[in-house]
Amino acid sequence: MLSMLVKPIVRLSVKQQLILLFLIMITPILILNSYGNYKAEEILKRHVTNAYVELNKQNFAIINRDIDTVNKITTTVIQNPVLQQLNMSGNDTVLERVERYETIEKLLGSYSQGAERGDGIYYSLYVYDPDNYYFFAPNFPQVKKAGVYFFSKEEQPYWFEQVVQQKGRGTLMFTEKLSPQAEDLKTLTYVRAVNNIYRGEGTLGVLVVTKMESKIGESLRSISLPDGEIYLTDMGNRVLASTTNSTGEVIVLPDGSEAGDPEGTEDIITDDFIYVVNNNHAFEQKLVYKVPVKSLLQQQNEMKRVIQYITVAYALFGLIIITYFWRSLMTPLQKLAFFVRKYEPGNRVPETPRRGSNDEVSVLINATYDMARRLNSLIMYKYQMELKQKESQLQLLYQQINPHLLYNTLESIYWKSSLEGNVESAEMIKELSKLMKISLSRGRELITLEEELEHAGAYIKLQQHRHDYVFAVIWNIAPGTTRNLIPKITLQPLIENAIIHGVKHMEEDGEIIITSVLEDGRIRITIEDNGYKQVDYKAIEQILNDDSPNPVNGYGIRNIHQRVQLHFGGDYGISYRPRECGGTIVSVILPKSETIE
């Protein structure tokens, strides 16, 4: 029997055997810890839930007392003689109606609480006036204003008949809108029909108390629950007031939460929340407490801490035993595995660890480190060959561009001197010297954008002297981009194309805009012209990206595109697109870099 258990263990590797030993040691204490935590959580949740049940009952009593206070005030208002004299017979004069209206307005305003702060409750009276006897009174009720409102048949609120049928019994009601003419503002209202107590029959109107959610909300916010939520709802779970500003929404209660007997309270504990629901059929209301279980479990009890301390101590003891065997058997292989995972081709290879034996593990370590060094040598050799190849390509591209620029510049000076003498030759020579100075750039292939813009500006001045161009040049250069690196002689050919193919014949109507911005860690330089000629952008795209271009099409923009990509990679380069108001925009995308080679 023992041999049957030993054989599978012997077949495991040393690392697997050590892990199995550690699991055998730690598993019992983990089970004990898990069971202890579970029982502690259950006891804590039950005790806290019982406390919330009692708190819920007291909170409901306070809310009912607030509602009863409002009900008593409405009774006092209803019994006021001036209000009871209100009639729609038309027998009284207009002056008597105005005086009665103002008296009732003042009466309702005197009972409105918190009007000066804008957060209280407001008493309003809604009266059916089919013959428009009170035409002078407003019919645009507001949630945060007390007053008397008269309405016709067409203007009757949707809730009016429903309240009248209650025959003077007050009730809470959530309204989306007080009347068709009112503002769209949700509010919790206490509504009660005003019956004629002198004649004993008939309804004078409906007394409406708005912003009840602020009144009840004070009672709700007086209860402190750890990250919990409190809702006062109707029997359909529609929120009448809450601590979460969710008035009017319908909340979802867990299964098992059903309406019980009046004044009945029930609690439901789920994996995530504790629910305490107080059902009141007499008022058709529910008071719901919703408390996250997680917030309660943050208050750890002493039993749970003791179990955790025991678990940690036992785990440390097991780790000490496992570490002893691990260092004696697995340390050499662990170091080798760490080097293999960390090593990347091209990185420096540290010195080979020395061991006091020539066993198989030592041979494997020495061979691995030597192989990494040989791989680094091959990578360095390949990198140097590729670098030399790119440098050769760059030199060839520069040789194709620089003679073309020098030829055009000297031709400009020649023609200007022939036609006008030596009046402006000095200025042109000055700009030419600036071009030559920046073109050489002390042998640097990358220069700052500030130097490149100086080079481009000198070229533009030469062109304006040569042809008397009067086109406008606008520079929008972001200050944070001037120190960025750019291949030299990048912008001048693009500006030359904008002049020759864009604004050359437009005189003072021509415009060239040169912009540089920093966006998403890149530098974008755009050259815009408002030229009127048709441009074949598809042909330009083919010139830029064709692997075997036609020499007849020239080098130009393709050389610029290749130089940018040789320096910075395939994610950068130039592109053309049409301008919305006519003309062409060429964009140069560069990485953000401020290190001079």
Coordinates of C-alpha atoms in Angstrom, one line a residue, residues 33-265:
N33 CA -8.8 29.9 8.3
S34 CA -11.5 29.8 5.6
Y35 CA -14.1 28.1 7.9
G36 CA -13.3 30.5 10.7
N37 CA -13.7 33.6 8.5
Y38 CA -17.0 32.3 7.1
K39 CA -18.5 31.7 10.6
A40 CA -17.2 35.1 11.8
E41 CA -18.8 36.9 8.8
E42 CA -22.1 35.1 9.3
I43 CA -22.3 36.1 13.0
L44 CA -21.3 39.7 12.2
K45 CA -23.9 40.0 9.5
R46 CA -26.7 38.6 11.6
H47 CA -26.0 40.9 14.6
V48 CA -25.7 44.0 12.4
T49 CA -28.9 43.1 10.5
N50 CA -30.8 42.8 13.8
A51 CA -29.6 46.3 14.7
Y52 CA -30.6 47.7 11.4
V53 CA -34.1 46.2 11.7
E54 CA -34.7 48.2 15.0
L55 CA -33.1 51.3 13.4
N56 CA -35.4 51.0 10.4
K57 CA -38.5 50.9 12.6
Q58 CA -37.5 54.0 14.5
N59 CA -36.6 55.8 11.2
F60 CA -40.0 54.9 9.7
A61 CA -41.7 56.3 12.8
I62 CA -39.9 59.6 12.4
I63 CA -40.8 59.8 8.7
N64 CA -44.5 59.1 9.5
R65 CA -44.3 61.9 12.2
D66 CA -43.0 64.3 9.6
I67 CA -45.8 63.4 7.2
D68 CA -48.4 63.7 10.0
T69 CA -47.0 67.2 10.7
V70 CA -47.6 68.2 7.1
N71 CA -51.1 66.6 7.3
K72 CA -52.0 68.7 10.3
I73 CA -50.9 71.9 8.6
T74 CA -53.0 71.0 5.6
T75 CA -56.0 70.5 7.9
T76 CA -55.4 74.0 9.4
V77 CA -55.2 75.5 5.9
I78 CA -58.3 73.7 4.7
Q79 CA -60.3 74.9 7.8
N80 CA -59.4 78.5 7.1
P81 CA -62.6 80.6 6.6
V82 CA -61.2 82.6 3.7
L83 CA -60.3 79.5 1.8
Q84 CA -63.7 77.9 2.6
Q85 CA -65.4 81.0 1.1
L86 CA -63.7 80.4 -2.2
N87 CA -66.4 79.7 -4.9
M88 CA -66.8 79.6 -8.6
S89 CA -70.4 81.0 -8.7
G90 CA -69.3 84.4 -10.1
N91 CA -71.6 86.3 -7.6
D92 CA -68.8 88.2 -6.1
T93 CA -67.0 91.1 -7.7
V94 CA -63.5 91.0 -9.2
L95 CA -62.1 93.1 -6.4
E96 CA -63.4 90.6 -3.8
R97 CA -61.9 87.8 -5.8
V98 CA -58.5 89.6 -5.9
E99 CA -58.6 90.2 -2.2
R100 CA -59.5 86.6 -1.5
Y101 CA -56.8 85.4 -3.9
E102 CA -54.1 87.5 -2.2
T103 CA -55.2 86.4 1.3
I104 CA -54.9 82.7 0.4
E105 CA -51.5 83.4 -1.3
K106 CA -50.2 84.9 1.9
L107 CA -51.7 82.0 4.0
L108 CA -49.9 79.4 1.9
G109 CA -46.7 81.3 1.8
S110 CA -46.7 81.6 5.6
Y111 CA -46.7 77.8 6.0
S112 CA -44.1 77.1 3.4
Q113 CA -40.8 76.2 5.1
G114 CA -37.3 77.0 3.9
A115 CA -38.6 79.3 1.1
E116 CA -35.8 81.8 1.8
R117 CA -33.2 79.0 1.3
G118 CA -34.8 77.3 -1.6
D119 CA -34.7 73.8 0.0
G120 CA -38.0 73.7 1.9
I121 CA -41.5 72.5 1.2
Y122 CA -44.2 74.7 -0.5
Y123 CA -47.9 74.7 -0.1
S124 CA -50.0 75.4 -3.2
L125 CA -53.8 75.2 -3.9
Y126 CA -55.1 74.0 -7.3
V127 CA -58.7 75.1 -8.1
Y128 CA -60.9 74.2 -11.1
D129 CA -62.0 77.4 -12.7
P130 CA -64.0 76.5 -15.9
D131 CA -65.4 80.0 -16.4
N132 CA -62.1 81.7 -15.9
Y133 CA -63.4 83.9 -13.0
Y134 CA -59.9 84.2 -11.7
F135 CA -58.3 85.2 -15.0
F136 CA -55.8 87.5 -13.2
A137 CA -54.2 84.6 -11.3
P138 CA -51.2 82.7 -12.8
N139 CA -51.7 79.2 -14.2
F140 CA -48.0 78.2 -14.4
P141 CA -47.3 76.4 -11.2
Q142 CA -43.7 76.0 -10.0
V143 CA -42.2 73.3 -7.7
K144 CA -40.3 75.8 -5.6
K145 CA -43.1 78.4 -5.1
A146 CA -46.2 78.5 -3.0
G147 CA -49.4 79.9 -4.4
V148 CA -52.9 79.5 -5.8
Y149 CA -53.4 78.2 -9.3
F150 CA -56.6 78.1 -11.3
F151 CA -57.0 75.9 -14.3
S152 CA -59.6 75.2 -17.0
K153 CA -60.7 71.8 -18.3
E154 CA -57.9 71.7 -20.9
E155 CA -55.3 72.6 -18.3
Q156 CA -56.4 70.1 -15.6
P157 CA -53.5 68.2 -14.1
Y158 CA -53.6 64.4 -14.7
W159 CA -53.6 63.7 -10.9
F160 CA -56.5 66.0 -10.0
E161 CA -59.4 63.6 -10.3
Q162 CA -57.4 60.8 -8.6
V163 CA -56.8 63.0 -5.5
V164 CA -60.5 64.2 -5.5
Q165 CA -61.6 60.5 -5.3
Q166 CA -59.5 60.1 -2.1
K167 CA -62.3 62.3 -0.4
G168 CA -59.9 64.4 1.7
R169 CA -57.4 61.7 2.6
G170 CA -53.8 62.9 2.2
T171 CA -51.3 60.8 0.3
L172 CA -47.7 61.0 -1.0
M173 CA -47.4 61.1 -4.8
F174 CA -44.4 61.4 -7.2
T175 CA -45.2 63.8 -10.0
E176 CA -43.2 64.2 -13.2
K177 CA -44.9 67.5 -13.9
L178 CA -47.4 69.5 -11.8
S179 CA -49.6 70.5 -14.8
P180 CA -49.4 70.8 -18.6
Q181 CA -48.2 74.4 -18.2
A182 CA -45.7 73.7 -15.4
E183 CA -41.9 73.2 -15.8
D184 CA -40.6 69.7 -16.3
L185 CA -39.3 69.1 -12.8
K186 CA -39.8 65.9 -10.8
T187 CA -40.9 66.3 -7.2
L188 CA -42.5 64.3 -4.3
T189 CA -45.8 65.9 -3.4
Y190 CA -48.3 65.4 -0.5
V191 CA -51.7 65.9 -2.0
R192 CA -55.1 66.3 -0.3
A193 CA -58.5 67.3 -1.6
V194 CA -60.0 70.5 0.0
N195 CA -63.7 69.7 0.7
N196 CA -66.3 72.3 1.5
I197 CA -66.8 71.8 5.3
Y198 CA -69.6 74.5 5.5
R199 CA -71.9 73.1 2.9
G200 CA -70.8 69.5 3.5
E201 CA -70.5 68.6 -0.1
G202 CA -68.3 69.5 -3.1
T203 CA -64.6 69.9 -3.5
L204 CA -63.0 73.4 -3.5
G205 CA -59.7 72.2 -4.9
V206 CA -56.6 70.2 -4.1
L207 CA -53.9 71.2 -1.7
V208 CA -50.4 70.2 -3.0
V209 CA -47.2 70.2 -0.9
T210 CA -44.2 70.1 -3.1
K211 CA -40.5 69.3 -2.4
M212 CA -41.5 66.7 0.2
E213 CA -38.3 64.8 -0.8
S214 CA -36.3 67.5 0.9
K215 CA -38.4 67.2 4.1
I216 CA -38.2 63.4 4.2
G217 CA -34.6 63.4 3.0
E218 CA -33.6 65.2 6.2
S219 CA -34.9 62.3 8.2
L220 CA -33.2 59.8 5.9
R221 CA -29.8 61.5 6.0
S222 CA -29.9 61.6 9.8
I223 CA -29.3 57.9 9.8
S224 CA -25.7 56.9 9.2
L225 CA -25.1 53.6 7.3
P226 CA -21.6 52.5 6.3
D227 CA -21.7 53.2 2.6
G228 CA -25.4 52.2 2.7
E229 CA -28.4 53.6 0.9
I230 CA -31.9 54.4 2.2
Y231 CA -35.0 54.5 0.1
L232 CA -38.6 55.5 0.9
T233 CA -40.7 53.8 -1.9
D234 CA -44.3 53.1 -2.7
M235 CA -45.6 49.5 -2.9
G236 CA -44.4 49.3 -6.5
N237 CA -40.8 50.1 -5.4
R238 CA -40.9 53.5 -7.0
V239 CA -38.5 55.8 -5.0
L240 CA -40.3 58.7 -3.3
A241 CA -37.2 59.9 -1.4
S242 CA -33.7 58.6 -0.9
T243 CA -30.1 59.5 0.1
T244 CA -28.9 58.9 -3.4
N245 CA -30.8 61.5 -5.5
S246 CA -32.7 58.7 -7.3
T247 CA -36.3 60.1 -6.7
G248 CA -38.7 58.7 -9.3
E249 CA -36.7 55.6 -10.2
V250 CA -37.8 52.0 -9.6
I251 CA -35.4 50.0 -7.5
V252 CA -35.0 46.2 -7.7
L253 CA -35.3 44.3 -4.5
P254 CA -34.0 40.7 -4.1
D255 CA -36.2 37.7 -4.4
G256 CA -38.1 37.0 -1.1
S257 CA -38.8 40.7 -0.4
E258 CA -42.6 40.8 -0.5
A259 CA -45.1 43.0 1.1
G260 CA -45.9 41.7 4.6
D261 CA -48.3 42.7 7.3
P262 CA -48.7 46.4 8.2
E263 CA -45.7 47.6 10.2
G264 CA -44.0 44.4 9.2
T265 CA -40.2 44.4 8.8

